[in-house]
Amino acid sequence: MDLKYILHAIINTGSLLQDDEQKKVTKMVNTFSIITITLCFLFGIIIYAATGKMGLLLPAFIEGITFTSVIFLNSIRKPVMASIAFIAINNVAIVYFSAVLGMITEVHLLFIFLLGASLMLFKTRPLIIASVIIAFLSLIACEVNYYYTFVDPTIKGHDQQFIIRWITIPAILFLDIATVFLYVKKLRVLNKKLEKATNEKTIFVRETSHEIRNPLNAIYGISQDLMMRVHKEEKYSDIKQEIEHLYSATHNVLQIINNILAISKIEEGASHDIQNEAFNVRELMADKIIVYQYIADIRGVKIKLDIHEGMPADIIADKGKLTQVLNNLLFNAIKFTKTNSIITISLARDNDQWQVLVRDQGAGIGQKQLLTLFTPFVAGKSDFEGTGLGLPITKKYVELMGGKIVVNSVVDEGTAFIVRLPLTICENALPTTKPSFMELTLHKGLKCLVIDDNEMSQLILASFLRRLGFIIISASNGVEGVNKAMDEKPDIIFIDSYMPGLSGKETLQTIREIPELKNIPVVAVSGDAFQESINDMLGAGASDYITKPIELKLLNSTLNKLLVQ
């Protein structure tokens, strides 16, 4: 019978009906058992030939025969017992042969083999720990016998000791190297699986985010439009509360989506880049309070801003990450403060650092909850739904910016989050603007081309732009957009990055190649908030990039920046 066929059959013994993971373990145990059986018989014969001692030949044969029980256990569908037997027999053999052969064999080097085998063969932590402990105890037993000589070594002669040493050491090293090789191979396989899972998750998050942002763009756009109307026109006062609830709910959903996207970027290491820029931190804080005060009004909560005199207005920092930190802390405070209470935000300078303190008047956080406060997906109970991602993201971003976040909480009194960041002052004074949710800049008579295959997104953006005084020209695809751009020569163009046929990027590149159109500002609009997509469109010639759902205030500031008169 073919020897290769026999070996294949033995190695695969008991693996027929197992899943892929268990099948690998079973085949590994069978393979190592065959190798060990072979080494035992060879070792016994060679040692007997060199020394003539039957006391070494018989134990080696007994060990080899005993290992057949491991293969037998696999054949009767007892893979865990087979793995346990494999480890147990090896430990007994190590202790025995280290005692009868003495220090000449370096048998304790097999500890590496047993450690690697334990990690590869067992899935549960108790079995892994037990196996490692037993191997460690076996090693200690060997060393104790070496020192106290409870069992006298059988081999005394120098020549015989030398022969046995160089028979056993290569076999031991072979087992160690084979174990390390297989363990590294296993780690590589696991790493590939993790990379594949991470890539699939990233694609899923990106596509899901894009698909959600399109309908959310309509809801958020309508809620913003209604918010402006109810606060400017008395005839809508009877539905003011409902509109504020709608705006708050859509803002909550947007915050959740942004946090899921942020945690995905953090996990894949894509959020480690710090993009510092100069900005007015006082205006940023005031702007955040205006937006979140509408949300806080639902619970009768007032937000109070306290900026210390020593805090400079213009600083240099990562505005994007700082904005998300402020969003998460403010939203968290609104979620957990008491109804009809006050949230205090203070901004202060501390030598070469500056700090943001957000204090609520909620129920406080117990010591047990403080331990998991920054653990992802651990959310506290409140009237607002959440994912439990806001604080972990906040901590990560604060640390990326070189700062620290501290939590002080007293049960039944409230919680204070203190963010300390390095202070870099902008030496050149920046122009100041008055933050306002309602104040918009009019661009009467200017023409704007909106290219978007999503009809609802097109209508929402067109509605915003009409409110700002623009004459709107619409196109449903890239080819139509380029043709209308040639005919109308608009003052500014908005392009959706995802379109069938001629994509947003290709449409943009076409526009940039036409001399009459190449200097027209083009704003890319998309539900894809990943940085590589943003960079891709900016690299293709976009003047700016706005992520859906569109925030009217951001749209207003973008237009002011690009349409400087």
C-alpha positions as semicolon CSV with decimal commas, in nm:
position;residue;x (nm);y (nm);z (nm)
1;M;0,000;0,000;0,000
2;D;0,124;0,351;-0,077
3;L;0,300;0,502;0,231
4;K;0,188;0,852;0,133
5;Y;-0,174;0,737;0,130
6;I;-0,136;0,575;0,474
7;L;0,016;0,890;0,624
8;H;-0,260;1,103;0,473
9;A;-0,525;0,874;0,618
10;I;-0,368;0,882;0,967
11;I;-0,324;1,259;0,966
12;N;-0,690;1,309;0,867
13;T;-0,821;1,058;1,122
14;G;-1,130;1,197;1,295
15;S;-1,144;1,523;1,093
16;L;-1,408;1,428;0,838
17;L;-1,716;1,589;0,997
18;Q;-1,540;1,874;1,179
19;D;-1,549;2,246;1,098
20;D;-1,242;2,402;0,939
21;E;-1,093;2,532;1,264
22;Q;-1,127;2,203;1,455
23;K;-1,011;2,008;1,151
24;K;-0,680;2,197;1,155
25;V;-0,629;2,117;1,524
26;T;-0,708;1,747;1,476
27;K;-0,471;1,716;1,181
28;M;-0,202;1,902;1,378
29;V;-0,236;1,666;1,677
30;N;-0,222;1,360;1,451
31;T;0,080;1,497;1,263
32;F;0,276;1,574;1,579
33;S;0,181;1,234;1,720
34;I;0,321;1,058;1,411
35;I;0,640;1,267;1,430
36;T;0,679;1,194;1,802
37;I;0,616;0,820;1,753
38;T;0,883;0,811;1,481
39;L;1,132;1,005;1,695
40;C;1,065;0,780;1,995
41;F;1,140;0,461;1,802
42;L;1,447;0,610;1,631
43;F;1,570;0,758;1,959
44;G;1,523;0,429;2,145
45;I;1,703;0,221;1,882
46;I;1,997;0,461;1,845
47;I;2,039;0,508;2,221
48;Y;2,024;0,132;2,275
49;A;2,284;0,079;2,006
50;A;2,511;0,340;2,166
51;T;2,466;0,236;2,532
52;G;2,315;-0,112;2,536
53;K;2,073;-0,001;2,807
54;M;1,731;-0,159;2,788
55;G;1,609;0,096;3,047
56;L;1,616;0,361;2,775
57;L;1,488;0,151;2,485
58;L;1,169;0,028;2,653
59;P;1,049;0,371;2,785
60;A;1,106;0,522;2,440
61;F;0,900;0,243;2,277
62;I;0,631;0,274;2,546
63;E;0,606;0,650;2,484
64;G;0,575;0,591;2,110
65;I;0,304;0,329;2,155
66;T;0,120;0,555;2,403
67;F;0,095;0,829;2,141
68;T;-0,116;0,597;1,925
69;S;-0,390;0,649;2,185
70;V;-0,399;1,016;2,083
71;I;-0,478;0,921;1,724
72;F;-0,733;0,666;1,854
73;L;-0,913;0,937;2,057
74;N;-0,940;1,150;1,742
75;S;-1,075;0,853;1,549
76;I;-1,365;0,815;1,797
77;R;-1,451;1,187;1,778
78;K;-1,283;1,297;2,103
79;P;-1,063;1,582;1,974
80;V;-1,037;1,770;2,305
81;M;-0,941;1,454;2,494
82;A;-0,686;1,378;2,220
83;S;-0,525;1,722;2,265
84;I;-0,520;1,680;2,644
85;A;-0,364;1,332;2,610
86;F;-0,103;1,467;2,368
87;I;0,006;1,739;2,613
88;A;-0,007;1,503;2,915
89;I;0,208;1,231;2,753
90;N;0,468;1,489;2,649
91;N;0,488;1,628;3,002
92;V;0,534;1,282;3,158
93;A;0,800;1,193;2,899
94;I;0,989;1,517;2,960
95;V;1,003;1,461;3,336
96;Y;1,103;1,095;3,299
97;F;1,378;1,135;3,039
98;S;1,520;1,448;3,204
99;A;1,557;1,240;3,523
100;V;1,719;0,929;3,370
101;L;1,938;1,116;3,121
102;G;2,027;1,419;3,336
103;M;2,121;1,768;3,222
104;I;2,302;1,646;2,911
105;T;1,982;1,632;2,706
106;E;1,847;1,987;2,760
107;V;1,500;1,830;2,771
108;H;1,359;2,146;2,928
109;L;1,390;2,311;2,585
110;L;1,070;2,120;2,502
111;F;0,888;2,375;2,719
112;I;0,881;2,599;2,408
113;F;0,718;2,315;2,216
114;L;0,458;2,257;2,489
115;L;0,381;2,628;2,523
116;G;0,324;2,669;2,147
117;A;0,119;2,347;2,133
118;S;-0,103;2,467;2,419
119;L;-0,181;2,792;2,238
120;M;-0,257;2,616;1,909
121;L;-0,452;2,313;2,030
122;F;-0,689;2,458;2,289
123;K;-0,961;2,716;2,229
124;T;-1,083;2,779;2,583
125;R;-0,882;2,987;2,828
126;P;-0,905;2,734;3,120
127;L;-0,750;2,456;2,909
128;I;-0,476;2,685;2,779
129;I;-0,391;2,807;3,130
130;A;-0,400;2,454;3,274
131;S;-0,175;2,323;2,996
132;V;0,080;2,604;3,041
133;I;0,081;2,557;3,421
134;I;0,139;2,180;3,388
135;A;0,425;2,242;3,144
136;F;0,574;2,496;3,383
137;L;0,545;2,249;3,674
138;S;0,714;1,982;3,462
139;L;1,000;2,222;3,396
140;I;1,031;2,296;3,768
141;A;1,031;1,920;3,844
142;C;1,319;1,872;3,599
143;E;1,520;2,155;3,753
144;V;1,456;2,033;4,110
145;N;1,580;1,686;4,017
146;Y;1,887;1,834;3,848
147;Y;1,972;2,017;4,170
148;Y;1,888;1,754;4,434
149;T;1,944;1,441;4,217
150;F;1,646;1,241;4,345
151;V;1,697;1,011;4,044
152;D;2,051;0,927;3,937
153;P;2,118;0,965;3,563
154;T;2,161;0,634;3,383
155;I;2,438;0,750;3,152
156;K;2,772;0,817;3,325
157;G;3,043;0,790;3,062
158;H;3,158;1,108;2,888
159;D;3,149;0,960;2,536
160;Q;2,800;0,814;2,583
161;Q;2,674;1,145;2,726
162;F;2,812;1,331;2,425
163;I;2,646;1,091;2,178
164;I;2,309;1,108;2,355
165;R;2,327;1,487;2,379
166;W;2,366;1,524;2,003
167;I;2,097;1,268;1,932
168;T;1,833;1,435;2,151
169;I;1,905;1,806;2,098
170;P;1,835;1,805;1,718
171;A;1,505;1,623;1,781
172;I;1,406;1,874;2,050
173;L;1,503;2,171;1,831
174;F;1,308;2,022;1,541
175;L;0,991;2,008;1,753
176;D;1,046;2,364;1,881
177;I;1,107;2,505;1,533
178;A;0,807;2,318;1,389
179;T;0,586;2,455;1,668
180;V;0,707;2,812;1,622
181;F;0,663;2,784;1,244
182;L;0,305;2,654;1,277
183;Y;0,216;2,915;1,540
184;V;0,349;3,199;1,321
185;K;0,156;3,053;1,027
186;K;-0,160;3,047;1,240
187;L;-0,107;3,410;1,341
188;R;-0,064;3,509;0,976
189;V;-0,389;3,333;0,884
190;L;-0,569;3,506;1,171
191;N;-0,419;3,838;1,069
192;K;-0,543;3,793;0,712
193;K;-0,890;3,708;0,842
194;L;-0,887;4,017;1,063
195;E;-0,772;4,236;0,773
196;K;-1,046;4,094;0,553
197;A;-1,308;4,144;0,825
198;T;-1,186;4,500;0,886
199;N;-1,197;4,582;0,515
200;E;-1,545;4,434;0,480
201;K;-1,663;4,628;0,785
202;T;-1,513;4,950;0,649
203;I;-1,688;4,898;0,315
204;F;-2,014;4,820;0,496
205;V;-1,986;5,130;0,717
206;R;-1,902;5,348;0,418
207;E;-2,185;5,221;0,201
208;T;-2,437;5,222;0,486
209;S;-2,333;5,572;0,589
210;H;-2,374;5,693;0,231
211;E;-2,714;5,527;0,192
212;I;-2,843;5,666;0,523
213;R;-2,710;6,015;0,463
214;N;-2,910;6,065;0,144
215;P;-3,258;6,028;0,303
216;L;-3,130;6,193;0,622
217;N;-3,021;6,486;0,408
218;A;-3,385;6,543;0,316
219;I;-3,511;6,511;0,675
220;Y;-3,236;6,728;0,819
221;G;-3,275;6,985;0,544
222;I;-3,649;7,011;0,594
223;S;-3,609;7,036;0,973
224;Q;-3,358;7,321;0,935
225;D;-3,587;7,502;0,693
226;L;-3,884;7,463;0,928
227;M;-3,675;7,575;1,225
228;M;-3,593;7,901;1,048
229;R;-3,957;7,956;0,957
230;V;-4,102;7,895;1,305
231;H;-3,846;8,130;1,460
232;K;-3,910;8,408;1,208
233;E;-4,280;8,381;1,132
234;E;-4,547;8,393;1,402
235;K;-4,798;8,195;1,196
236;Y;-4,601;7,875;1,264
237;S;-4,588;7,921;1,642
238;D;-4,847;7,647;1,704
239;I;-4,609;7,382;1,564
240;K;-4,288;7,529;1,706
241;Q;-4,244;7,256;1,967
242;E;-4,295;6,974;1,716
243;I;-4,043;7,129;1,477
244;E;-3,786;7,162;1,754
245;H;-3,836;6,795;1,841
246;L;-3,790;6,704;1,473
247;Y;-3,470;6,907;1,450
248;S;-3,339;6,755;1,774
249;A;-3,415;6,400;1,659
250;T;-3,245;6,443;1,321
251;H;-2,945;6,606;1,487
252;N;-2,928;6,307;1,723
253;V;-2,929;6,062;1,430
254;L;-2,658;6,263;1,256
255;Q;-2,447;6,256;1,572
256;I;-2,485;5,877;1,596
257;I;-2,384;5,830;1,231
258;N;-2,082;6,057;1,273
259;N;-1,974;5,864;1,583
260;I;-2,006;5,527;1,410
261;L;-1,798;5,662;1,123
262;A;-1,542;5,805;1,367
263;I;-1,503;5,478;1,562
264;S;-1,458;5,294;1,231
265;K;-1,179;5,534;1,133
266;I;-1,017;5,496;1,475
267;E;-1,022;5,116;1,452
268;E;-0,856;5,115;1,111
269;G;-0,605;5,383;1,217
270;A;-0,734;5,640;0,968
271;S;-0,803;5,915;1,221
272;H;-0,449;5,958;1,354
273;D;-0,362;6,253;1,133
274;I;-0,383;6,590;1,304
275;Q;-0,491;6,873;1,072
276;N;-0,419;7,194;1,256
277;E;-0,563;7,524;1,139
278;A;-0,617;7,872;1,277
279;F;-0,967;7,955;1,399
280;N;-1,154;8,163;1,653
281;V;-1,230;7,929;1,942
282;R;-1,474;8,175;2,103
283;E;-1,682;8,181;1,785
284;L;-1,669;7,800;1,763
285;M;-1,798;7,767;2,120
286;A;-2,071;8,024;2,067
287;D;-2,175;7,853;1,745
288;K;-2,202;7,513;1,917
289;I;-2,415;7,660;2,194
290;I;-2,657;7,818;1,945
291;V;-2,712;7,480;1,776
292;Y;-2,735;7,275;2,094
293;Q;-2,954;7,524;2,277
294;Y;-3,238;7,432;2,039
295;I;-3,191;7,068;2,139
296;A;-3,161;7,155;2,508
297;D;-3,484;7,360;2,495
298;I;-3,681;7,036;2,463
299;R;-3,585;6,946;2,821
300;G;-3,598;7,303;2,950
301;V;-3,220;7,305;2,985
302;K;-3,016;7,624;2,952
303;I;-2,656;7,628;2,832
304;K;-2,434;7,889;2,993
305;L;-2,098;7,987;2,841
306;D;-1,819;8,129;3,058
307;I;-1,500;8,239;2,880
308;H;-1,220;8,359;3,107
309;E;-1,050;8,685;3,011
310;G;-0,708;8,526;2,974
311;M;-0,824;8,285;2,705
312;P;-0,708;8,402;2,359
313;A;-0,965;8,409;2,080
314;D;-0,754;8,284;1,791
315;I;-0,576;7,951;1,835
316;I;-0,427;7,676;1,618
317;A;-0,562;7,322;1,662
318;D;-0,745;7,043;1,481
319;K;-1,081;7,216;1,444
320;G;-1,256;6,907;1,306
321;K;-1,162;6,681;1,598
322;L;-1,222;6,960;1,850
323;T;-1,569;7,016;1,704
324;Q;-1,657;6,649;1,744
325;V;-1,526;6,655;2,102
326;L;-1,751;6,954;2,179
327;N;-2,047;6,791;2,003
328;N;-2,011;6,473;2,209
329;L;-1,962;6,649;2,543
330;L;-2,253;6,889;2,488
331;F;-2,487;6,618;2,366
332;N;-2,383;6,394;2,655
333;A;-2,452;6,673;2,904
334;I;-2,797;6,740;2,756
335;K;-2,877;6,367;2,769
336;F;-2,790;6,320;3,134
337;T;-2,862;6,653;3,304
338;K;-3,185;6,704;3,495
339;T;-3,486;6,864;3,330
340;N;-3,498;7,245;3,376
341;S;-3,134;7,256;3,485
342;I;-2,826;7,444;3,366
343;I;-2,526;7,316;3,171
344;T;-2,213;7,526;3,224
345;I;-1,931;7,544;2,972
346;S;-1,616;7,729;3,066
347;L;-1,314;7,810;2,856
348;A;-0,989;7,903;3,032
349;R;-0,614;7,930;2,981
350;D;-0,365;7,755;3,208
351;N;-0,013;7,873;3,110
352;D;0,081;7,674;2,798
353;Q;-0,245;7,479;2,805
354;W;-0,613;7,560;2,777
355;Q;-0,915;7,373;2,900
356;V;-1,282;7,318;2,823
357;L;-1,505;7,227;3,117
358;V;-1,858;7,096;3,058
359;R;-2,061;7,057;3,376
360;D;-2,415;6,921;3,403
361;Q;-2,660;6,893;3,693
362;G;-2,755;6,530;3,638
363;A;-2,766;6,226;3,863
364;G;-2,389;6,185;3,857
365;I;-2,188;5,873;3,779
366;G;-2,118;5,595;4,029
367;Q;-1,769;5,453;4,081
368;K;-1,858;5,130;3,898
369;Q;-1,986;5,319;3,591
370;L;-1,675;5,541;3,587
371;L;-1,464;5,232;3,516
372;T;-1,643;5,169;3,184
373;L;-1,718;5,531;3,095
374;F;-1,481;5,535;2,796
375;T;-1,557;5,179;2,680
376;P;-1,716;5,169;2,331
377;F;-2,085;5,069;2,305
378;V;-2,147;5,106;2,680
379;A;-2,429;5,363;2,693
380;G;-2,598;5,507;2,998
381;K;-2,975;5,538;3,032
382;S;-3,135;5,866;2,927
383;D;-3,427;6,013;2,734
384;F;-3,204;6,025;2,424
385;E;-3,098;5,713;2,240
386;G;-2,726;5,660;2,188
387;T;-2,460;5,407;2,091
388;G;-2,215;5,464;2,375
389;L;-1,949;5,582;2,128
390;G;-1,937;5,955;2,204
391;L;-1,708;5,946;2,509
392;P;-1,463;5,682;2,376
393;I;-1,424;5,889;2,058
394;T;-1,384;6,206;2,265
395;K;-1,106;6,048;2,473
396;K;-0,927;5,918;2,163
397;Y;-0,943;6,254;1,985
398;V;-0,830;6,445;2,293
399;E;-0,528;6,215;2,326
400;L;-0,449;6,246;1,954
401;M;-0,442;6,625;2,000
402;G;-0,190;6,583;2,283
403;G;-0,435;6,643;2,567
404;K;-0,612;6,466;2,852
405;I;-0,971;6,432;2,964
406;V;-1,067;6,413;3,332
407;V;-1,407;6,329;3,483
408;N;-1,528;6,460;3,819
409;S;-1,867;6,333;3,928
410;V;-2,076;6,347;4,244
411;V;-2,385;6,127;4,266
412;D;-2,708;6,331;4,273
413;E;-2,517;6,653;4,202
414;G;-2,376;6,623;3,851
415;T;-2,072;6,551;3,637
416;A;-1,793;6,766;3,497
417;F;-1,578;6,669;3,199
418;I;-1,252;6,863;3,180
419;V;-1,052;6,858;2,856
420;R;-0,697;6,997;2,873
421;L;-0,515;7,066;2,547
422;P;-0,183;7,226;2,446
423;L;-0,227;7,594;2,361
424;T;-0,090;7,733;2,035
425;I;-0,191;8,096;1,985
426;C;-0,246;8,232;1,635
427;E;-0,037;8,546;1,612
428;N;-0,231;8,696;1,319
429;A;-0,577;8,815;1,421
430;L;-0,858;8,645;1,227
431;P;-1,169;8,829;1,103
432;T;-1,459;8,792;1,343
433;T;-1,812;8,687;1,253
434;K;-2,124;8,679;1,459
435;P;-2,234;8,319;1,512
436;S;-2,598;8,268;1,436
437;F;-2,818;7,981;1,327
438;M;-3,053;8,217;1,144
439;E;-2,836;8,486;0,982
440;L;-2,765;8,404;0,618
441;T;-2,580;8,591;0,344
442;L;-2,784;8,667;0,032
443;H;-2,638;8,619;-0,316
444;K;-2,919;8,767;-0,521
445;G;-2,907;8,714;-0,896
446;L;-2,616;8,467;-0,896
447;K;-2,664;8,144;-1,088
448;C;-2,600;7,807;-0,927
449;L;-2,589;7,470;-1,104
450;V;-2,684;7,165;-0,894
451;I;-2,580;6,829;-1,044
452;D;-2,728;6,537;-0,847
453;D;-2,900;6,217;-0,960
454;N;-3,093;6,194;-0,629
455;E;-3,406;6,400;-0,683
456;M;-3,476;6,460;-0,314
457;S;-3,119;6,572;-0,241
458;Q;-3,134;6,799;-0,545
459;L;-3,460;6,960;-0,424
460;I;-3,330;7,015;-0,069
461;L;-3,008;7,179;-0,185
462;A;-3,197;7,388;-0,443
463;S;-3,437;7,503;-0,169
464;F;-3,148;7,615;0,050
465;L;-2,981;7,799;-0,236
466;R;-3,303;7,977;-0,338
467;R;-3,336;8,094;0,021
468;L;-2,991;8,247;-0,023
469;G;-3,101;8,432;-0,340
470;F;-2,958;8,207;-0,612
471;I;-3,114;8,134;-0,950
472;I;-3,114;7,752;-0,965
473;I;-3,022;7,536;-1,264
474;S;-3,058;7,160;-1,209
475;A;-2,909;6,855;-1,380
476;S;-2,968;6,485;-1,303
477;N;-2,642;6,343;-1,438
478;G;-2,287;6,438;-1,528
479;V;-2,335;6,474;-1,903
480;E;-2,640;6,697;-1,861
481;G;-2,453;6,895;-1,597
482;V;-2,156;6,965;-1,824
483;N;-2,388;7,073;-2,107
484;K;-2,586;7,308;-1,883
485;A;-2,264;7,448;-1,739
486;M;-2,152;7,531;-2,095
487;D;-2,488;7,693;-2,180
488;E;-2,555;7,885;-1,856
489;K;-2,203;7,969;-1,728
490;P;-2,312;7,951;-1,358
491;D;-2,134;8,141;-1,080
492;I;-2,094;7,822;-0,874
493;I;-2,154;7,448;-0,925
494;F;-2,251;7,174;-0,678
495;I;-2,172;6,813;-0,779
496;D;-2,275;6,490;-0,611
497;S;-1,971;6,258;-0,604
498;Y;-2,176;5,939;-0,657
499;M;-2,365;5,937;-0,988
500;P;-2,433;5,664;-1,246
501;G;-2,267;5,699;-1,584
502;L;-2,033;5,995;-1,565
503;S;-1,932;6,000;-1,197
504;G;-1,896;6,314;-0,990
505;K;-1,517;6,298;-1,015
506;E;-1,525;6,248;-1,394
507;T;-1,778;6,531;-1,432
508;L;-1,554;6,756;-1,224
509;Q;-1,246;6,667;-1,430
510;T;-1,438;6,737;-1,752
511;I;-1,544;7,080;-1,623
512;R;-1,186;7,163;-1,525
513;E;-1,067;7,076;-1,877
514;I;-1,304;7,327;-2,042
515;P;-1,141;7,674;-2,053
516;E;-1,472;7,864;-2,009
517;L;-1,559;7,661;-1,696
518;K;-1,227;7,581;-1,529
519;N;-1,233;7,884;-1,294
520;I;-1,590;7,836;-1,169
521;P;-1,598;7,725;-0,802
522;V;-1,718;7,365;-0,774
523;V;-1,836;7,218;-0,443
524;A;-1,849;6,840;-0,410
525;V;-2,150;6,715;-0,211
526;S;-2,164;6,354;-0,092
527;G;-2,283;6,113;0,173
528;D;-1,930;5,964;0,179
529;A;-1,752;6,118;0,476
530;F;-1,428;5,914;0,448
531;Q;-1,116;6,126;0,420
532;E;-0,977;5,942;0,116
533;S;-1,297;6,021;-0,076
534;I;-1,277;6,385;0,028
535;N;-0,911;6,402;-0,079
536;D;-0,998;6,230;-0,407
537;M;-1,253;6,495;-0,503
538;L;-1,037;6,784;-0,384
539;G;-0,747;6,639;-0,584
540;A;-0,969;6,625;-0,892
541;G;-1,030;7,000;-0,869
542;A;-1,316;7,054;-0,622
543;S;-1,302;7,392;-0,449
544;D;-1,459;7,245;-0,133
545;Y;-1,636;6,934;-0,003
546;I;-1,961;6,921;0,194
547;T;-2,087;6,601;0,356
548;K;-2,455;6,514;0,354
549;P;-2,676;6,586;0,535
550;I;-2,605;6,948;0,450
551;E;-2,596;7,194;0,736
552;L;-2,731;7,530;0,621
553;K;-2,483;7,728;0,829
554;L;-2,189;7,537;0,678
555;L;-2,333;7,586;0,331
556;N;-2,365;7,957;0,399
557;S;-2,004;7,991;0,519
558;T;-1,875;7,785;0,223
559;L;-2,052;8,015;-0,022
560;N;-1,915;8,321;0,155
561;K;-1,564;8,180;0,125
562;L;-1,589;8,088;-0,244
563;L;-1,793;8,384;-0,372
564;V;-1,586;8,670;-0,241
565;Q;-1,699;8,983;-0,418
